[in-house]
PDB file of C-alpha atoms in Angstrom:
ATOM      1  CA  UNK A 300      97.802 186.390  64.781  1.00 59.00           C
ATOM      2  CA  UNK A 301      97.903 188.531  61.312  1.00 58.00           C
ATOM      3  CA  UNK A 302      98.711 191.789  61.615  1.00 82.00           C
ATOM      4  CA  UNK A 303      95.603 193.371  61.878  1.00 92.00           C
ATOM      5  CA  UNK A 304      92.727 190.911  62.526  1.00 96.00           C
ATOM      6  CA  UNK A 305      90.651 193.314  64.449  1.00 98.00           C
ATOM      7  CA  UNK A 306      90.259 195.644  61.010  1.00 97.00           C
ATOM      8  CA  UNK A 307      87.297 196.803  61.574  1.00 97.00           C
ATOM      9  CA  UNK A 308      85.792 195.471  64.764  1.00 98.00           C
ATOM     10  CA  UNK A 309      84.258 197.091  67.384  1.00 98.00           C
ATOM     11  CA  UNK A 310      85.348 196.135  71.031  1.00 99.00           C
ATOM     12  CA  UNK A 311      84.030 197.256  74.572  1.00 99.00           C
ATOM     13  CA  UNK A 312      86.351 196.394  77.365  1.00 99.00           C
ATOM     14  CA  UNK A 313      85.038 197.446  81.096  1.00 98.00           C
ATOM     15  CA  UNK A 314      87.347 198.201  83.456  1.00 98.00           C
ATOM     16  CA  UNK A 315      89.506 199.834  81.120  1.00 98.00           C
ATOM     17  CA  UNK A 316      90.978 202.781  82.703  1.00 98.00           C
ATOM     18  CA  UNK A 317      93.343 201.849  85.694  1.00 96.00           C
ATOM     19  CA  UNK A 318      97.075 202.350  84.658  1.00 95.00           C
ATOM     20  CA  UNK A 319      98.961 199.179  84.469  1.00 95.00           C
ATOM     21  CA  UNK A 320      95.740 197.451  84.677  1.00 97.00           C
ATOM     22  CA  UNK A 321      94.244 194.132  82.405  1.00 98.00           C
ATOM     23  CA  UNK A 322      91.847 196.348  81.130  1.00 98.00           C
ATOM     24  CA  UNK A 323      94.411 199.001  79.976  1.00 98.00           C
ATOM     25  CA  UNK A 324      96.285 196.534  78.556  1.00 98.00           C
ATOM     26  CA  UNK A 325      93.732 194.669  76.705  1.00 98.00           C
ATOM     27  CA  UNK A 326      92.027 198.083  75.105  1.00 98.00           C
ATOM     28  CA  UNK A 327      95.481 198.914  74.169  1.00 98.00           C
ATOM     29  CA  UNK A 328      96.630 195.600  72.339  1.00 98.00           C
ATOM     30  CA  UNK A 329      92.792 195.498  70.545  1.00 98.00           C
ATOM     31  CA  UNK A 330      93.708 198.966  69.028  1.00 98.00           C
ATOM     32  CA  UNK A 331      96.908 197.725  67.881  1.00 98.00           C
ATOM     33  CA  UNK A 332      95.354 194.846  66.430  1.00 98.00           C
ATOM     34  CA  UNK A 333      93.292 196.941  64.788  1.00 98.00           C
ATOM     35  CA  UNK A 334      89.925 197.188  66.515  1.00 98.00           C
ATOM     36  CA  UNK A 335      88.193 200.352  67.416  1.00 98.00           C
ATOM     37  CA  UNK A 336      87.717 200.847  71.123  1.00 99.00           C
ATOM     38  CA  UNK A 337      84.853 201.463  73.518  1.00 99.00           C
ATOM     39  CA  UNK A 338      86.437 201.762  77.009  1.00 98.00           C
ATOM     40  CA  UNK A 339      84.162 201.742  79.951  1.00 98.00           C
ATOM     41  CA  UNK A 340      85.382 202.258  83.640  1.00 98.00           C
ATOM     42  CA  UNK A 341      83.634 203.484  86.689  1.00 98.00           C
ATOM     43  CA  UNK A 342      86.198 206.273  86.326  1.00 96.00           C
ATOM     44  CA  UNK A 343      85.504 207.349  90.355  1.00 95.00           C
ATOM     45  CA  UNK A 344      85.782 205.585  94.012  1.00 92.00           C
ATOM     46  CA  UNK A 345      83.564 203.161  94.900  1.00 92.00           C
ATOM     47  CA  UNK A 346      80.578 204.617  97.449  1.00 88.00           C
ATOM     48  CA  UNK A 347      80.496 201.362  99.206  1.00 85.00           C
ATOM     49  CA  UNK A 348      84.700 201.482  99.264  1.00 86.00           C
ATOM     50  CA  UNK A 349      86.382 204.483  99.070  1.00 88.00           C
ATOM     51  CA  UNK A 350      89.833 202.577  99.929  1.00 82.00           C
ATOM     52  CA  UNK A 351      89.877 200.377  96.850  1.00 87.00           C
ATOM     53  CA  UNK A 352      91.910 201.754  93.956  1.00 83.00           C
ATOM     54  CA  UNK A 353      90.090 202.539  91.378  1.00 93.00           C
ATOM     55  CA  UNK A 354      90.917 204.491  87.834  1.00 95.00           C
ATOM     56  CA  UNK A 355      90.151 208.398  87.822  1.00 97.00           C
ATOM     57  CA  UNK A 356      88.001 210.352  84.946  1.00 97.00           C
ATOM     58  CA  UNK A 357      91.242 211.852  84.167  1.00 98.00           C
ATOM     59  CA  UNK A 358      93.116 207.595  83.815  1.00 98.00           C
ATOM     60  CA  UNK A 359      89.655 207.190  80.925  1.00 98.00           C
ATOM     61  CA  UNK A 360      90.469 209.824  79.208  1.00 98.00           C
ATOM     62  CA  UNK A 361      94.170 209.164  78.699  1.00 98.00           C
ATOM     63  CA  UNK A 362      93.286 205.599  77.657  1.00 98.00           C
ATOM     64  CA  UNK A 363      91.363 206.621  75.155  1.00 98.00           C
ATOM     65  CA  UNK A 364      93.883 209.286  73.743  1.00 98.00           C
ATOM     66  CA  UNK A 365      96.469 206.336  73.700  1.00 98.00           C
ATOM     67  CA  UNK A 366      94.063 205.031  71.247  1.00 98.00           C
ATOM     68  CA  UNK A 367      93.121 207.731  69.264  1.00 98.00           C
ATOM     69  CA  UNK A 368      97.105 208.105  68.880  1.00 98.00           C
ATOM     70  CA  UNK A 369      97.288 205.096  67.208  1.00 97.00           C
ATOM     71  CA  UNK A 370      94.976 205.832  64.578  1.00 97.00           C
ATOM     72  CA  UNK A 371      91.870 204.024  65.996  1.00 98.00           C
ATOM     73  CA  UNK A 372      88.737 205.337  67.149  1.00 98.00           C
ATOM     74  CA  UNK A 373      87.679 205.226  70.785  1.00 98.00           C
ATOM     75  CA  UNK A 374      85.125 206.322  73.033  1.00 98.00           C
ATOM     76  CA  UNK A 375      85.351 206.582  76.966  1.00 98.00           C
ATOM     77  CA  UNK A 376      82.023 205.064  78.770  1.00 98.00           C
ATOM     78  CA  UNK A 377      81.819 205.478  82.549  1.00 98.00           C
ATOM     79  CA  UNK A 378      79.241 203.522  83.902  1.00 98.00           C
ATOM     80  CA  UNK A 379      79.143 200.868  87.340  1.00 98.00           C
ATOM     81  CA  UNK A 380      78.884 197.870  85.822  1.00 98.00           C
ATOM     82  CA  UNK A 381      76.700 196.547  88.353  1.00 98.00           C
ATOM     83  CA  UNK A 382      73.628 198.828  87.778  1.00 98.00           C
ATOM     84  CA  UNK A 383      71.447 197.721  84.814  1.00 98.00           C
ATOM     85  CA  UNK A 384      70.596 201.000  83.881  1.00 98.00           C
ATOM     86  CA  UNK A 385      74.060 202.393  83.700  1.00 98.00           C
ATOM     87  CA  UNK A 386      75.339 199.400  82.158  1.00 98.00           C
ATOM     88  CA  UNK A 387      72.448 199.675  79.120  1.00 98.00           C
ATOM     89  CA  UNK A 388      73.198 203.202  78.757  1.00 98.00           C
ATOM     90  CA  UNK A 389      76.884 202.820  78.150  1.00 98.00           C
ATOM     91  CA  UNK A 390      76.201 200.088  76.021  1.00 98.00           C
ATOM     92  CA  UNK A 391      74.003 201.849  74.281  1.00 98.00           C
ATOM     93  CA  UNK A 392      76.150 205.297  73.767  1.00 98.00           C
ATOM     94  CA  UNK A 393      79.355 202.628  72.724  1.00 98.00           C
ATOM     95  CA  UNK A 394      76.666 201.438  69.921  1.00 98.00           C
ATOM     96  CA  UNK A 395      75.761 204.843  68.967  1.00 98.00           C
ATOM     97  CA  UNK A 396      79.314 206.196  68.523  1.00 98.00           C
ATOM     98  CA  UNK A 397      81.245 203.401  66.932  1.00 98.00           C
ATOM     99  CA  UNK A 398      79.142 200.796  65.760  1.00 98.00           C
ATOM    100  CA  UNK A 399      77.725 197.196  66.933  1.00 98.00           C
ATOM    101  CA  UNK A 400      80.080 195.638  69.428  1.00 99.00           C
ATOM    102  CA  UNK A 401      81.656 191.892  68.733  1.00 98.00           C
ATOM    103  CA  UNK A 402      83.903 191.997  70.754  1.00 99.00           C
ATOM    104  CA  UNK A 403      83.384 192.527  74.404  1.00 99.00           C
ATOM    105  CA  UNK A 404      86.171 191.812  77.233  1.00 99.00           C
ATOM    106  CA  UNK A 405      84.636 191.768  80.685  1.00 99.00           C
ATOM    107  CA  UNK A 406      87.341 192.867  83.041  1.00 98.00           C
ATOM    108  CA  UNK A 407      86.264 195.124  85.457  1.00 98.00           C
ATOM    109  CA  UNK A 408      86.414 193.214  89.025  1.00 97.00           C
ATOM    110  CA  UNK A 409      88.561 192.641  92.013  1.00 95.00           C
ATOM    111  CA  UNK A 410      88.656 192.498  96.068  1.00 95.00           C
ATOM    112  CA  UNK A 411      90.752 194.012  98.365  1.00 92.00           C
ATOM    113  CA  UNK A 412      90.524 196.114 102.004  1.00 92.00           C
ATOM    114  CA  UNK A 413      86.835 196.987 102.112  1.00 94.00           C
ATOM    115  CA  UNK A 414      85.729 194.995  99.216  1.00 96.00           C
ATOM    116  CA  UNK A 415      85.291 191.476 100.034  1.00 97.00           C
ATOM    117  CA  UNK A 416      88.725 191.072 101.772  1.00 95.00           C
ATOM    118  CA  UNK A 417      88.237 189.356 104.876  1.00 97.00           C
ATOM    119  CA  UNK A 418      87.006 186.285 106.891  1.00 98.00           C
ATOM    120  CA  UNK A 419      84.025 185.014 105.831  1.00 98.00           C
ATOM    121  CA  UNK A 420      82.525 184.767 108.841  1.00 98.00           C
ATOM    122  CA  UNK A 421      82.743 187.994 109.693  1.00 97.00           C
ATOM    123  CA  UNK A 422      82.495 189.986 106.396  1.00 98.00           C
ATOM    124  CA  UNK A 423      79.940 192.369 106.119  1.00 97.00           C
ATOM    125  CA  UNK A 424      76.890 191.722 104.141  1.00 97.00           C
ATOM    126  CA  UNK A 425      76.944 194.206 102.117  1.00 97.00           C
ATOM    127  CA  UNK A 426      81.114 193.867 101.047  1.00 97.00           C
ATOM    128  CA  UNK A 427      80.081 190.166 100.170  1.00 98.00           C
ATOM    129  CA  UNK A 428      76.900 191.096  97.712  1.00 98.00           C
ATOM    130  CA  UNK A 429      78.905 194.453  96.103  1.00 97.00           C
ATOM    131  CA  UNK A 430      81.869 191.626  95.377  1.00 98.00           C
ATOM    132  CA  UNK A 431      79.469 189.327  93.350  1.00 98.00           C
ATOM    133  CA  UNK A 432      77.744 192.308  92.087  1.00 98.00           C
ATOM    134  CA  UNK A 433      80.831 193.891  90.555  1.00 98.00           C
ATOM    135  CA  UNK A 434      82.208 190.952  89.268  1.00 98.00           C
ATOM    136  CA  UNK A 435      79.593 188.661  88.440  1.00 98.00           C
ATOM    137  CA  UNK A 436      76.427 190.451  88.206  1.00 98.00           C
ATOM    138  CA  UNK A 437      78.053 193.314  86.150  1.00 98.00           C
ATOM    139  CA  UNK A 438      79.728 190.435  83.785  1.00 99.00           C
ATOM    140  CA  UNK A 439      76.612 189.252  83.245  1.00 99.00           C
ATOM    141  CA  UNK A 440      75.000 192.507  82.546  1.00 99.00           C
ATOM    142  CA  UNK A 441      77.839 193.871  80.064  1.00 99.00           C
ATOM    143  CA  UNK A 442      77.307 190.381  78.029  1.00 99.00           C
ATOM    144  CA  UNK A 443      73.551 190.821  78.114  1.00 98.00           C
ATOM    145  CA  UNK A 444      73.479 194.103  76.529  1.00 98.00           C
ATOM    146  CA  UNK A 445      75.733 193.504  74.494  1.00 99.00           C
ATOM    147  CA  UNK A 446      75.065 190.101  73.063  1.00 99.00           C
ATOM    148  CA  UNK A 447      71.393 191.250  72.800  1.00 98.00           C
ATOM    149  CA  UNK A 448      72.504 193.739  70.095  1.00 98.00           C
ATOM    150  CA  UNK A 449      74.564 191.507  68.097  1.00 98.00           C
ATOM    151  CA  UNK A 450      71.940 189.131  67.587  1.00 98.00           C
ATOM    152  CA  UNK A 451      69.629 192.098  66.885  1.00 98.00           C
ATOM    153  CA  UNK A 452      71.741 192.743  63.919  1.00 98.00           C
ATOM    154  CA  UNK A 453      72.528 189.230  62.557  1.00 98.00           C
ATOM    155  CA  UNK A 454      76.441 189.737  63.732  1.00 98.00           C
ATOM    156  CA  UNK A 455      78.215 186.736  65.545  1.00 98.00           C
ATOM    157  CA  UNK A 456      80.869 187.951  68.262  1.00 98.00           C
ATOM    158  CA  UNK A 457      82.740 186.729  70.842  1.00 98.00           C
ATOM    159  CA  UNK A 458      82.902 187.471  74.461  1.00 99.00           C
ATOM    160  CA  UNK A 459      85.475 187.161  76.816  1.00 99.00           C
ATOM    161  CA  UNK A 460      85.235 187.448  80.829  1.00 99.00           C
ATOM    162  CA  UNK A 461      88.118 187.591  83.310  1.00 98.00           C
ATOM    163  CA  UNK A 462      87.562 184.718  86.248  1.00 98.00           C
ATOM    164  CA  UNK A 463      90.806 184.306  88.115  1.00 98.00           C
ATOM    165  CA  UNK A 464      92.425 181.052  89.777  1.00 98.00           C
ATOM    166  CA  UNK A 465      90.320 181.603  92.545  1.00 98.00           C
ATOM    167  CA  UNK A 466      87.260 180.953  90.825  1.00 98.00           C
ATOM    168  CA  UNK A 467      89.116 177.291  90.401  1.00 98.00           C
ATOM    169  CA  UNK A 468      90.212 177.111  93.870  1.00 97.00           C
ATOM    170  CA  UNK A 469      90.004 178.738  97.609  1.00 98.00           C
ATOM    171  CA  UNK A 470      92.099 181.097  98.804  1.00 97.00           C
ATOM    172  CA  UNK A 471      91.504 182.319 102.732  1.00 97.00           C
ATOM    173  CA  UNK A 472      90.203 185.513 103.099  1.00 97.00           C
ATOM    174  CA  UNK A 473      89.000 186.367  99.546  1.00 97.00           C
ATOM    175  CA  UNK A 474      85.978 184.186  99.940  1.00 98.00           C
ATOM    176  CA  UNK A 475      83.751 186.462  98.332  1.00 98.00           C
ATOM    177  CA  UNK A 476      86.009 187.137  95.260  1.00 98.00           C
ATOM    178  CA  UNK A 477      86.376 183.198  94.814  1.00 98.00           C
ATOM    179  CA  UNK A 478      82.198 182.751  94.976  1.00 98.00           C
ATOM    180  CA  UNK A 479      82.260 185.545  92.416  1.00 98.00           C
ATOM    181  CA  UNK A 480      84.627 184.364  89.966  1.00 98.00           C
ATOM    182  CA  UNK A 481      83.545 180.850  90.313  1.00 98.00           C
ATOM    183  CA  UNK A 482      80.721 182.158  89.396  1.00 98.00           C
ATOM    184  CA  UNK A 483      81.792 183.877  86.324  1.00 99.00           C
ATOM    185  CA  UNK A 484      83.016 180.625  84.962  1.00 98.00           C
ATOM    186  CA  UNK A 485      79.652 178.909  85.525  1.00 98.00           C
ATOM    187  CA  UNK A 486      78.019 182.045  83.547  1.00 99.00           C
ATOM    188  CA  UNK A 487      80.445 181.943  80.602  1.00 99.00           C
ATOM    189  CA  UNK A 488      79.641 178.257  80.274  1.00 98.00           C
ATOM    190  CA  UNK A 489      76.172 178.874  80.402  1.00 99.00           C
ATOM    191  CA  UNK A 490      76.040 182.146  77.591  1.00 99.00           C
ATOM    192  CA  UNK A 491      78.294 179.661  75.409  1.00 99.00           C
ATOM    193  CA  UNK A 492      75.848 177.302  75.249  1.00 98.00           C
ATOM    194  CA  UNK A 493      72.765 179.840  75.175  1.00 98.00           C
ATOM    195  CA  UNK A 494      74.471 182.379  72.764  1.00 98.00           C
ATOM    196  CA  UNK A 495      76.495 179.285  70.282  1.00 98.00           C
ATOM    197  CA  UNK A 496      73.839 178.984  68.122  1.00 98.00           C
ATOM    198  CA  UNK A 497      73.717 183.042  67.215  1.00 98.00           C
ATOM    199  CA  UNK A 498      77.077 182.326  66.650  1.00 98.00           C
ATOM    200  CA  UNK A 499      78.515 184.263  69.560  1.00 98.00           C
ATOM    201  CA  UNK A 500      81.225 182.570  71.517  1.00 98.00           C
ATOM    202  CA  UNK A 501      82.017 183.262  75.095  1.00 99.00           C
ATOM    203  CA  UNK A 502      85.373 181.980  76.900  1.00 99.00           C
ATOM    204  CA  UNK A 503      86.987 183.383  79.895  1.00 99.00           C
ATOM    205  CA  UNK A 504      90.922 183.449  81.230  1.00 98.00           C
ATOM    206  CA  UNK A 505      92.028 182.800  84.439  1.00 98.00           C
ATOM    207  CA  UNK A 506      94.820 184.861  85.790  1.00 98.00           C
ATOM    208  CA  UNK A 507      97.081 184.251  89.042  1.00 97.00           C
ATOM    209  CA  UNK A 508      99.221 186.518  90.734  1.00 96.00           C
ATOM    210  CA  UNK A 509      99.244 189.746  88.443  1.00 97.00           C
ATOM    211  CA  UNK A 510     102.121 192.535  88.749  1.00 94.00           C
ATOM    212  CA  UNK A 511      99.390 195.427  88.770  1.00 92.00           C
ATOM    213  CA  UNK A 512      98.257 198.519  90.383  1.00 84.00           C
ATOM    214  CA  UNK A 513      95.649 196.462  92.188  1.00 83.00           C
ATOM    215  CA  UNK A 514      97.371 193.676  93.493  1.00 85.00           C
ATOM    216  CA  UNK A 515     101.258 195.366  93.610  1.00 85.00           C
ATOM    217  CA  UNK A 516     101.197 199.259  94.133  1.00 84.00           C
ATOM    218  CA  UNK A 517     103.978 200.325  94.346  1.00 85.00           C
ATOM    219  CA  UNK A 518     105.956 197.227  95.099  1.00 87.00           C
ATOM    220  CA  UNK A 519     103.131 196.762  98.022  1.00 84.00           C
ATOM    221  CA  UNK A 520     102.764 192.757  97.552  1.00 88.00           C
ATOM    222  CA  UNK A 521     106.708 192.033  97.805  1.00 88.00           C
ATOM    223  CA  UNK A 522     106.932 194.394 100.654  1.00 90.00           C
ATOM    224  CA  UNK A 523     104.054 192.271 102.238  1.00 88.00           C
ATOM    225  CA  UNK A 524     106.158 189.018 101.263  1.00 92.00           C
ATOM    226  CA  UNK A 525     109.185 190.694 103.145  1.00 93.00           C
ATOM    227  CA  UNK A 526     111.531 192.507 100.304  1.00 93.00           C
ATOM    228  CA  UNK A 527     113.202 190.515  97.365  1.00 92.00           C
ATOM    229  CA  UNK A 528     114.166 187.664  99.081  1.00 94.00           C
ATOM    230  CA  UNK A 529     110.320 187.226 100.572  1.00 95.00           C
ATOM    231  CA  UNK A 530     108.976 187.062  96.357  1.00 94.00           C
ATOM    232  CA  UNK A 531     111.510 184.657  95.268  1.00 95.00           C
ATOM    233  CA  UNK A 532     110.593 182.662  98.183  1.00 95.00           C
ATOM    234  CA  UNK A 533     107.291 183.276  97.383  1.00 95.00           C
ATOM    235  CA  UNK A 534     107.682 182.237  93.288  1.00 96.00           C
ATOM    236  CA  UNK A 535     109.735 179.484  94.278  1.00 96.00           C
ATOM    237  CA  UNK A 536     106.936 177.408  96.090  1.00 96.00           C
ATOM    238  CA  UNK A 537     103.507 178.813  93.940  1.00 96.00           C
ATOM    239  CA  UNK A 538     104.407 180.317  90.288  1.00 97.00           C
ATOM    240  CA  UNK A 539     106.330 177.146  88.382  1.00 97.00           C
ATOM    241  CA  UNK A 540     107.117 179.687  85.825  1.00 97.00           C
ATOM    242  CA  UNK A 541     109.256 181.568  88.810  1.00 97.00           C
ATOM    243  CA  UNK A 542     107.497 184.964  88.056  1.00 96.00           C
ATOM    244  CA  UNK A 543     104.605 187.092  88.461  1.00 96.00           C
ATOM    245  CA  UNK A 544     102.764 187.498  85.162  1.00 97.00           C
ATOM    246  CA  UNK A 545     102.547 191.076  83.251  1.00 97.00           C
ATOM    247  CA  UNK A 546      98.689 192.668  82.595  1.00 98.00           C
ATOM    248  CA  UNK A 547     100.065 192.388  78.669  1.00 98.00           C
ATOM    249  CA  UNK A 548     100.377 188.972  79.112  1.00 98.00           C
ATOM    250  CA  UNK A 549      96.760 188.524  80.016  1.00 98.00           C
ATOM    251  CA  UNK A 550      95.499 191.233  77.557  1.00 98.00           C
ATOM    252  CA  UNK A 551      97.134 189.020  74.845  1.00 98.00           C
ATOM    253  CA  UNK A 552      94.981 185.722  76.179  1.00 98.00           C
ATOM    254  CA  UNK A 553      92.686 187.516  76.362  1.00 99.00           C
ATOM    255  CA  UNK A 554      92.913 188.966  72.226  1.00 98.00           C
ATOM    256  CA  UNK A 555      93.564 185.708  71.322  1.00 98.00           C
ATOM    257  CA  UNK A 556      90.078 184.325  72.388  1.00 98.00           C
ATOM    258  CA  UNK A 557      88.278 186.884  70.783  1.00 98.00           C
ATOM    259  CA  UNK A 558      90.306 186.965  67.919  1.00 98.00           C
ATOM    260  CA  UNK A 559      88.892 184.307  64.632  1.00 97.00           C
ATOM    261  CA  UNK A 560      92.251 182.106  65.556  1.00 97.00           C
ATOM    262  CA  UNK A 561      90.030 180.850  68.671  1.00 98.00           C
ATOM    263  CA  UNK A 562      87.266 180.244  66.334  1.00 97.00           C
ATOM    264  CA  UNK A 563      86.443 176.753  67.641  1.00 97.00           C
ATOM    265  CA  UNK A 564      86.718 177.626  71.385  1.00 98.00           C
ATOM    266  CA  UNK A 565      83.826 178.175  73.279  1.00 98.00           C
ATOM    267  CA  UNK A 566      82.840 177.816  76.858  1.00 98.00           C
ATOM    268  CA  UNK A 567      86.598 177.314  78.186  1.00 98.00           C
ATOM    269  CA  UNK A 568      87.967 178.921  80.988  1.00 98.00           C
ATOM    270  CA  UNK A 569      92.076 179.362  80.388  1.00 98.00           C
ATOM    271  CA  UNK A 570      94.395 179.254  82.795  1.00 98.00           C
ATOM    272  CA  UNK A 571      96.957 182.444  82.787  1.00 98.00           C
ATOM    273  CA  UNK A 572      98.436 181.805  85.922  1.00 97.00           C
ATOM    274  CA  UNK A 573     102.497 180.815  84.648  1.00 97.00           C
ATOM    275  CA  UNK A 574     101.365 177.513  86.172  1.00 97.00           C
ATOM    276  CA  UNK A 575     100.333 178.427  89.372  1.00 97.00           C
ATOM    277  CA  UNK A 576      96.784 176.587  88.825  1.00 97.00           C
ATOM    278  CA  UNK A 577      96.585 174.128  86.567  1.00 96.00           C
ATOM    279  CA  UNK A 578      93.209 172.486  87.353  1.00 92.00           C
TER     280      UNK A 578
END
């Protein structure tokens, strides 16, 4: 990439908040590229689960000051991506303060103990629809509102969501979060074909095992694999790259395919998984 090739771009990235998170990472590496910054997060617990970890008000606002330190301007948006009205209103208030968005990185997502994690058969109702609503009915929604407005003012853009490996295969107990992010690749190849001829391109990345807050707290997921030995056990037979990947290595897939280098890529849906699905 050149130095700077988001001079002058606006971005919105949603889920942006959580330290050592994608989004973090990926509103972080768009400011250094250049870009200024909309950064939307729910910012609070979820009502429906209180138990998943979730950014603070107080994790926004630092984002955004990590921005602003930079040189770039940046706003902080809270909003739950999977109410319309929120959603529009964010949008709308990112518009207002920094300009038309073109680039827009839909990361806000996830599963885990009271969201989605669980046997199918016996998952609550209501876990299963606030999965799919968070992660693919808020994708869709944050694309919508924002693709609307770009082709309102004559500006092409690109769009990138975050599916995951299990949107490309099954993995037992995260049923939900797999018919979500399966999902998500079905709706990226449908807004590339719908939104191509505005000139708007939409791609999405796949990550694998990620070395974050959500899926490793602390050290949580190698204390769940039993200690050191348990991970490099673990690497050894899933990750052919022998490691876990980095939310900076995903941010900078993630750049890349919004970035005019990925100018003839549309409707893709990239593996970033250090080769642990390569289908």
């Amino acid at each position: 990439m050149s130095h700077q090739p988001f001079a002058g771009t606006v971005a919105l990235v949603t889920g942006a908040a959580r330290p050592r998170g994608i989004g973090r990472a990926t509103a972080r590496r768009l400011a250094e590229l250049g870009a200024s910054v909309a950064c939307l997060d729910l910012a609070r617990p979820y009502d429906e689960a209180p138990a998943h970890r979730t950014a603070t008000a107080d994790d926004l606002d630092a984002v955004v000051g990590e921005i602003e330190s930079l040189g770039r301007r940046a706003v902080a948006v809270r909003a739950d991506v999977s109410d319309p009205e929120q959603v529009e209103a964010a949008v709308a208030a990112a518009t207002e303060a920094l300009g038309t968005i073109t680039a827009v990185a839909n990361v806000a997502g996830g599963s885990g103990p009271g969201f989605g994690l669980g046997p199918l058969v016996s998952l609550p109702h209501h876990e299963f629809r606030h999965v799919l609503d968070v992660n693919l009915v808020g994708t869709w929604l944050v694309s919508k509102a924002c693709a609307s407005r770009m082709i309102d003012a004559g500006v092409q853009g690109r769009i990138c969501n975050v599916s995951s490996q299990a949107g490309k295969r099954a993995f037992p107990l995260l049923g939900a979060y797999c018919a979500a992010k399966a999902g998500v690749i079905l709706l990226t190849q449908c807004l590339a074909l719908e939104l191509g001829p505005s000139g708007i391109a939409v791609n999405a990345v796949c990550p694998g095992t990620v070395d974050t807050d959500l899926i490793n707290p602390g050290g949580l997921f190698e204390s769940l694999l039993g200690g050191p030995a348990g991970l490099e056990a673990y690497l050894e037979r899933e990750i052919p790259l022998r490691r876990l990947q980095r939310a900076e290595e995903i941010a900078a897939a993630i750049c890349w395919l919004l970035s005019e280098e990925a100018a003839a890529i549309t409707g893709e849906a990239v593996n970033t998984s250090a080769g642990q699905t390569m289908v």
